[in-house]
Amino acid sequence: MMARKSETKPAKGEKKADGTKKPGRFKQMIEVFKYTQEVDRTTMPWMIGALLAAVAVGVLVSWLVLNSPWYGIFMGLAVGLLVAMLILARKAERAAFSRIKGQPGAALAAMQSIRRGWDVADEPVQVDPRSQKMLFRASGRAGIAVVAEDSSSLSMKLLEKERRNIRRVLQHENVPIHQIVVGDGEGEVALHKLPTYMTRIKKTLTKDESAQVSKRLAALHRSIRQSVPKGVDPSRARPNRKAMRGR
């Protein structure tokens, strides 16, 4: 007896929620390249330069070792394409951050792009009702990071208020609290550099200590909606993800 075929077949083309067909992987890459090139005109020269440099090095090595340039051409093309894609990915990320720069919640979007090492709170931990200045927080083995989106006096007051709240709940002086201000001034961290900056902070806590800190912070967490004007949802205090993809 023949085995019964599966009744469910994978769709050839996935569709979005609005019913339109999602673009293919290659088309998405083209769209990312076009958008990144519009924002940063050095994208194409860097990619071409990386490709040519890789081919030149490959040909030189192949000629010296094998007395033939052909292996070096193919090897150089493969390595060059890989390096060019890495350059595109880095510049595309920076272009995306430049698009959302200055928007409320941009720091949260940058923090959430960190793949590992930090547990990022989904909502702001401090909100000023009038100006809607917000603070965002993350915890991990490097301690606790509290991030302000500017260096205004109000944001600095919110930073100090959150620091006192954390110290009151933790009751443990050995847990470092990193106060980070996003901006382009002295002592500030540029938005596109925020994920890298946080990732490089030295880890001082064990996994068990980090888990205990997270539990303590959960006790500190309270509903921000009580301090936010009506009609403002703190869970939406983040830029549109489509804006980061250039759509």
mmCIF file of C-alpha atoms in Angstrom:
data_model
loop_
_atom_site.group_PDB
_atom_site.id
_atom_site.type_symbol
_atom_site.label_atom_id
_atom_site.label_comp_id
_atom_site.label_asym_id
_atom_site.label_seq_id
_atom_site.Cartn_x
_atom_site.Cartn_y
_atom_site.Cartn_z
ATOM 1 C CA MET A 1 0.000 0.000 0.000
ATOM 2 C CA MET A 2 1.341 3.357 -0.908
ATOM 3 C CA ALA A 3 2.014 5.763 1.884
ATOM 4 C CA ARG A 4 -0.624 8.397 2.231
ATOM 5 C CA LYS A 5 0.536 11.793 1.020
ATOM 6 C CA SER A 6 0.349 14.748 3.287
ATOM 7 C CA GLU A 7 -2.759 16.795 2.677
ATOM 8 C CA THR A 8 -1.020 20.039 3.587
ATOM 9 C CA LYS A 9 1.297 21.510 1.022
ATOM 10 C CA PRO A 10 3.623 24.424 1.631
ATOM 11 C CA ALA A 11 2.516 27.549 -0.115
ATOM 12 C CA LYS A 12 4.728 28.679 -2.951
ATOM 13 C CA GLY A 13 4.510 32.283 -1.913
ATOM 14 C CA GLU A 14 3.734 33.480 1.581
ATOM 15 C CA LYS A 15 1.394 36.411 1.951
ATOM 16 C CA LYS A 16 1.262 39.346 4.296
ATOM 17 C CA ALA A 17 -1.644 40.034 6.629
ATOM 18 C CA ASP A 18 -3.172 42.356 4.018
ATOM 19 C CA GLY A 19 -3.161 39.583 1.409
ATOM 20 C CA THR A 20 -0.286 40.882 -0.696
ATOM 21 C CA LYS A 21 2.538 38.506 -1.580
ATOM 22 C CA LYS A 22 5.773 38.851 0.367
ATOM 23 C CA PRO A 23 8.820 39.748 -1.738
ATOM 24 C CA GLY A 24 11.427 37.046 -2.244
ATOM 25 C CA ARG A 25 14.761 36.992 -0.459
ATOM 26 C CA PHE A 26 16.666 38.396 -3.455
ATOM 27 C CA LYS A 27 14.124 41.171 -3.957
ATOM 28 C CA GLN A 28 14.342 42.059 -0.271
ATOM 29 C CA MET A 29 18.122 42.357 -0.571
ATOM 30 C CA ILE A 30 17.737 44.657 -3.568
ATOM 31 C CA GLU A 31 15.295 46.838 -1.617
ATOM 32 C CA VAL A 32 17.657 46.972 1.365
ATOM 33 C CA PHE A 33 20.562 47.924 -0.907
ATOM 34 C CA LYS A 34 18.566 50.669 -2.661
ATOM 35 C CA TYR A 35 17.396 52.178 0.610
ATOM 36 C CA THR A 36 20.853 51.989 2.197
ATOM 37 C CA GLN A 37 22.498 53.529 -0.871
ATOM 38 C CA GLU A 38 20.022 56.432 -0.737
ATOM 39 C CA VAL A 39 20.910 57.118 2.891
ATOM 40 C CA ASP A 40 24.650 56.376 2.634
ATOM 41 C CA ARG A 41 26.204 56.980 -0.791
ATOM 42 C CA THR A 42 29.409 55.211 0.240
ATOM 43 C CA THR A 43 27.668 51.821 0.391
ATOM 44 C CA MET A 44 28.267 50.817 -3.238
ATOM 45 C CA PRO A 45 31.906 52.042 -3.394
ATOM 46 C CA TRP A 46 32.735 50.119 -0.215
ATOM 47 C CA MET A 47 31.092 46.936 -1.506
ATOM 48 C CA ILE A 48 32.829 47.163 -4.898
ATOM 49 C CA GLY A 49 36.142 47.998 -3.247
ATOM 50 C CA ALA A 50 35.864 44.978 -0.942
ATOM 51 C CA LEU A 51 35.082 42.704 -3.885
ATOM 52 C CA LEU A 52 37.980 43.971 -6.000
ATOM 53 C CA ALA A 53 40.416 43.857 -3.075
ATOM 54 C CA ALA A 54 39.463 40.257 -2.294
ATOM 55 C CA VAL A 55 39.914 39.221 -5.927
ATOM 56 C CA ALA A 56 43.291 40.987 -6.122
ATOM 57 C CA VAL A 57 44.558 39.287 -2.963
ATOM 58 C CA GLY A 58 43.197 35.931 -4.132
ATOM 59 C CA VAL A 59 44.903 36.237 -7.529
ATOM 60 C CA LEU A 60 48.190 37.255 -5.916
ATOM 61 C CA VAL A 61 48.167 34.350 -3.454
ATOM 62 C CA SER A 62 47.107 31.869 -6.127
ATOM 63 C CA TRP A 63 49.805 33.103 -8.498
ATOM 64 C CA LEU A 64 52.540 32.833 -5.874
ATOM 65 C CA VAL A 65 51.457 29.420 -4.545
ATOM 66 C CA LEU A 66 50.008 27.655 -7.581
ATOM 67 C CA ASN A 67 51.520 29.736 -10.381
ATOM 68 C CA SER A 68 48.003 30.254 -11.748
ATOM 69 C CA PRO A 69 45.556 33.128 -11.187
ATOM 70 C CA TRP A 70 42.329 31.196 -11.863
ATOM 71 C CA TYR A 71 41.876 29.666 -8.427
ATOM 72 C CA GLY A 72 42.478 33.051 -6.891
ATOM 73 C CA ILE A 73 39.764 34.648 -9.020
ATOM 74 C CA PHE A 74 37.082 32.225 -7.851
ATOM 75 C CA MET A 75 38.287 32.282 -4.257
ATOM 76 C CA GLY A 76 38.482 36.071 -4.289
ATOM 77 C CA LEU A 77 34.965 36.398 -5.696
ATOM 78 C CA ALA A 78 33.552 34.149 -2.984
ATOM 79 C CA VAL A 79 35.336 35.976 -0.176
ATOM 80 C CA GLY A 80 34.631 39.370 -1.723
ATOM 81 C CA LEU A 81 30.895 38.709 -1.981
ATOM 82 C CA LEU A 82 30.809 37.637 1.654
ATOM 83 C CA VAL A 83 32.643 40.768 2.791
ATOM 84 C CA ALA A 84 30.409 42.948 0.592
ATOM 85 C CA MET A 85 27.290 41.425 2.200
ATOM 86 C CA LEU A 86 28.714 42.082 5.663
ATOM 87 C CA ILE A 87 29.355 45.706 4.711
ATOM 88 C CA LEU A 88 25.805 46.022 3.386
ATOM 89 C CA ALA A 89 24.359 44.534 6.575
ATOM 90 C CA ARG A 90 26.318 46.922 8.779
ATOM 91 C CA LYS A 91 25.477 50.003 6.719
ATOM 92 C CA ALA A 92 21.824 48.957 6.396
ATOM 93 C CA GLU A 93 21.554 48.701 10.173
ATOM 94 C CA ARG A 94 23.111 52.130 10.587
ATOM 95 C CA ALA A 95 20.797 53.592 7.930
ATOM 96 C CA ALA A 96 17.789 52.107 9.722
ATOM 97 C CA PHE A 97 18.832 53.706 13.001
ATOM 98 C CA SER A 98 19.364 57.050 11.282
ATOM 99 C CA ARG A 99 15.780 56.850 10.004
ATOM 100 C CA ILE A 100 14.283 56.434 13.487
ATOM 101 C CA LYS A 101 16.739 58.748 15.222
ATOM 102 C CA GLY A 102 14.925 61.316 17.339
ATOM 103 C CA GLN A 103 11.674 59.371 17.479
ATOM 104 C CA PRO A 104 10.284 58.404 20.913
ATOM 105 C CA GLY A 105 11.259 54.814 21.627
ATOM 106 C CA ALA A 106 14.215 54.742 19.232
ATOM 107 C CA ALA A 107 16.502 53.680 22.089
ATOM 108 C CA LEU A 108 14.190 50.772 22.882
ATOM 109 C CA ALA A 109 14.313 49.616 19.258
ATOM 110 C CA ALA A 110 18.116 49.694 19.391
ATOM 111 C CA MET A 111 18.196 47.790 22.683
ATOM 112 C CA GLN A 112 15.840 45.126 21.362
ATOM 113 C CA SER A 113 18.182 44.506 18.442
ATOM 114 C CA ILE A 114 20.708 43.017 20.900
ATOM 115 C CA ARG A 115 20.503 39.276 20.321
ATOM 116 C CA ARG A 116 21.847 38.015 23.644
ATOM 117 C CA GLY A 117 23.233 39.088 26.997
ATOM 118 C CA TRP A 118 20.498 41.522 28.015
ATOM 119 C CA ASP A 119 16.883 41.113 29.123
ATOM 120 C CA VAL A 120 15.212 44.268 27.807
ATOM 121 C CA ALA A 121 11.986 45.529 29.385
ATOM 122 C CA ASP A 122 9.286 45.925 26.745
ATOM 123 C CA GLU A 123 7.880 49.123 28.259
ATOM 124 C CA PRO A 124 9.514 52.295 29.568
ATOM 125 C CA VAL A 125 10.336 52.206 33.272
ATOM 126 C CA GLN A 126 9.956 55.958 33.763
ATOM 127 C CA VAL A 127 7.701 58.358 31.862
ATOM 128 C CA ASP A 128 7.170 62.066 32.356
ATOM 129 C CA PRO A 129 3.444 62.776 31.694
ATOM 130 C CA ARG A 130 3.967 66.252 30.268
ATOM 131 C CA SER A 131 7.010 65.944 28.045
ATOM 132 C CA GLN A 132 6.627 62.161 27.559
ATOM 133 C CA LYS A 133 10.344 61.717 28.197
ATOM 134 C CA MET A 134 11.003 58.027 28.750
ATOM 135 C CA LEU A 135 13.622 55.758 30.249
ATOM 136 C CA PHE A 136 14.246 52.156 29.218
ATOM 137 C CA ARG A 137 15.894 49.416 31.217
ATOM 138 C CA ALA A 138 17.701 46.139 30.629
ATOM 139 C CA SER A 139 19.346 43.643 32.947
ATOM 140 C CA GLY A 140 21.953 40.957 32.430
ATOM 141 C CA ARG A 141 25.257 39.627 33.666
ATOM 142 C CA ALA A 142 26.764 43.090 33.139
ATOM 143 C CA GLY A 143 24.325 44.498 35.692
ATOM 144 C CA ILE A 144 21.502 46.922 34.964
ATOM 145 C CA ALA A 145 21.406 49.439 32.120
ATOM 146 C CA VAL A 146 19.074 52.426 32.292
ATOM 147 C CA VAL A 147 18.895 54.330 29.025
ATOM 148 C CA ALA A 148 17.704 57.898 28.463
ATOM 149 C CA GLU A 149 16.986 59.211 24.975
ATOM 150 C CA ASP A 150 18.516 62.650 25.540
ATOM 151 C CA SER A 151 20.583 64.629 28.018
ATOM 152 C CA SER A 152 17.909 67.100 29.094
ATOM 153 C CA SER A 153 17.672 67.993 32.777
ATOM 154 C CA LEU A 154 14.350 66.174 32.970
ATOM 155 C CA SER A 155 15.850 62.974 31.594
ATOM 156 C CA MET A 156 18.701 63.250 34.096
ATOM 157 C CA LYS A 157 16.188 63.562 36.942
ATOM 158 C CA LEU A 158 14.372 60.479 35.678
ATOM 159 C CA LEU A 159 17.684 58.601 35.541
ATOM 160 C CA GLU A 160 18.474 59.471 39.138
ATOM 161 C CA LYS A 161 14.949 58.577 40.243
ATOM 162 C CA GLU A 162 15.190 55.170 38.604
ATOM 163 C CA ARG A 163 18.634 54.576 40.094
ATOM 164 C CA ARG A 164 17.270 55.232 43.604
ATOM 165 C CA ASN A 165 14.303 52.939 42.963
ATOM 166 C CA ILE A 166 16.589 50.142 41.808
ATOM 167 C CA ARG A 167 18.914 50.518 44.792
ATOM 168 C CA ARG A 168 15.972 50.454 47.180
ATOM 169 C CA VAL A 169 14.676 47.192 45.729
ATOM 170 C CA LEU A 170 18.008 45.432 45.162
ATOM 171 C CA GLN A 171 19.676 46.347 48.460
ATOM 172 C CA HIS A 172 22.926 45.097 46.946
ATOM 173 C CA GLU A 173 25.709 47.539 46.161
ATOM 174 C CA ASN A 174 27.683 45.040 44.065
ATOM 175 C CA VAL A 175 25.185 45.166 41.183
ATOM 176 C CA PRO A 176 26.419 47.860 38.762
ATOM 177 C CA ILE A 177 23.889 50.291 37.358
ATOM 178 C CA HIS A 178 24.926 51.748 34.005
ATOM 179 C CA GLN A 179 23.273 55.081 33.206
ATOM 180 C CA ILE A 180 23.433 55.572 29.438
ATOM 181 C CA VAL A 181 22.431 58.693 27.536
ATOM 182 C CA VAL A 182 21.751 58.401 23.816
ATOM 183 C CA GLY A 183 23.054 61.272 21.734
ATOM 184 C CA ASP A 184 25.982 62.664 19.790
ATOM 185 C CA GLY A 185 27.509 64.784 22.538
ATOM 186 C CA GLU A 186 30.491 64.131 24.768
ATOM 187 C CA GLY A 187 29.925 61.194 27.101
ATOM 188 C CA GLU A 188 26.835 60.124 25.135
ATOM 189 C CA VAL A 189 26.327 57.030 23.002
ATOM 190 C CA ALA A 190 25.164 57.356 19.397
ATOM 191 C CA LEU A 191 21.944 55.477 18.674
ATOM 192 C CA HIS A 192 23.505 53.116 16.119
ATOM 193 C CA LYS A 193 26.338 52.318 18.543
ATOM 194 C CA LEU A 194 24.077 51.558 21.508
ATOM 195 C CA PRO A 195 23.760 47.762 20.900
ATOM 196 C CA THR A 196 27.533 47.373 20.500
ATOM 197 C CA TYR A 197 28.222 49.575 23.520
ATOM 198 C CA MET A 198 25.924 47.544 25.768
ATOM 199 C CA THR A 199 27.260 44.236 24.465
ATOM 200 C CA ARG A 200 30.833 45.250 25.368
ATOM 201 C CA ILE A 201 30.058 46.170 28.978
ATOM 202 C CA LYS A 202 32.059 43.885 31.245
ATOM 203 C CA LYS A 203 30.093 41.013 32.821
ATOM 204 C CA THR A 204 30.433 41.041 36.609
ATOM 205 C CA LEU A 205 27.513 38.853 37.740
ATOM 206 C CA THR A 206 27.013 35.102 37.609
ATOM 207 C CA LYS A 207 23.963 33.616 35.897
ATOM 208 C CA ASP A 208 22.297 32.972 39.262
ATOM 209 C CA GLU A 209 22.964 36.523 40.441
ATOM 210 C CA SER A 210 21.607 37.897 37.151
ATOM 211 C CA ALA A 211 18.435 35.807 37.563
ATOM 212 C CA GLN A 212 17.951 37.134 41.108
ATOM 213 C CA VAL A 213 18.351 40.701 39.858
ATOM 214 C CA SER A 214 15.699 40.102 37.207
ATOM 215 C CA LYS A 215 13.284 38.819 39.870
ATOM 216 C CA ARG A 216 13.896 41.868 42.037
ATOM 217 C CA LEU A 217 13.313 44.174 39.100
ATOM 218 C CA ALA A 218 10.056 42.377 38.339
ATOM 219 C CA ALA A 219 8.912 43.385 41.827
ATOM 220 C CA LEU A 220 9.851 46.976 41.016
ATOM 221 C CA HIS A 221 7.900 46.932 37.771
ATOM 222 C CA ARG A 222 4.612 48.780 37.974
ATOM 223 C CA SER A 223 2.057 49.879 35.472
ATOM 224 C CA ILE A 224 3.348 52.931 33.609
ATOM 225 C CA ARG A 225 -0.113 53.612 32.192
ATOM 226 C CA GLN A 226 -1.185 55.271 35.439
ATOM 227 C CA SER A 227 1.379 58.033 34.911
ATOM 228 C CA VAL A 228 0.861 58.435 31.181
ATOM 229 C CA PRO A 229 -1.769 60.783 29.729
ATOM 230 C CA LYS A 230 -4.882 59.164 28.336
ATOM 231 C CA GLY A 231 -4.523 57.981 24.779
ATOM 232 C CA VAL A 232 -0.795 57.223 25.128
ATOM 233 C CA ASP A 233 0.132 53.548 25.191
ATOM 234 C CA PRO A 234 3.625 52.931 26.625
ATOM 235 C CA SER A 235 3.766 49.552 24.917
ATOM 236 C CA ARG A 236 3.771 51.464 21.640
ATOM 237 C CA ALA A 237 6.611 53.731 22.688
ATOM 238 C CA ARG A 238 8.778 52.477 19.872
ATOM 239 C CA PRO A 239 9.274 53.409 16.224
ATOM 240 C CA ASN A 240 7.489 51.656 13.417
ATOM 241 C CA ARG A 241 9.490 48.556 12.430
ATOM 242 C CA LYS A 242 8.642 49.205 8.756
ATOM 243 C CA ALA A 243 10.450 52.525 9.052
ATOM 244 C CA MET A 244 13.624 50.670 10.007
ATOM 245 C CA ARG A 245 13.352 48.576 6.857
ATOM 246 C CA GLY A 246 12.952 51.648 4.655
ATOM 247 C CA ARG A 247 9.276 51.066 3.827
#
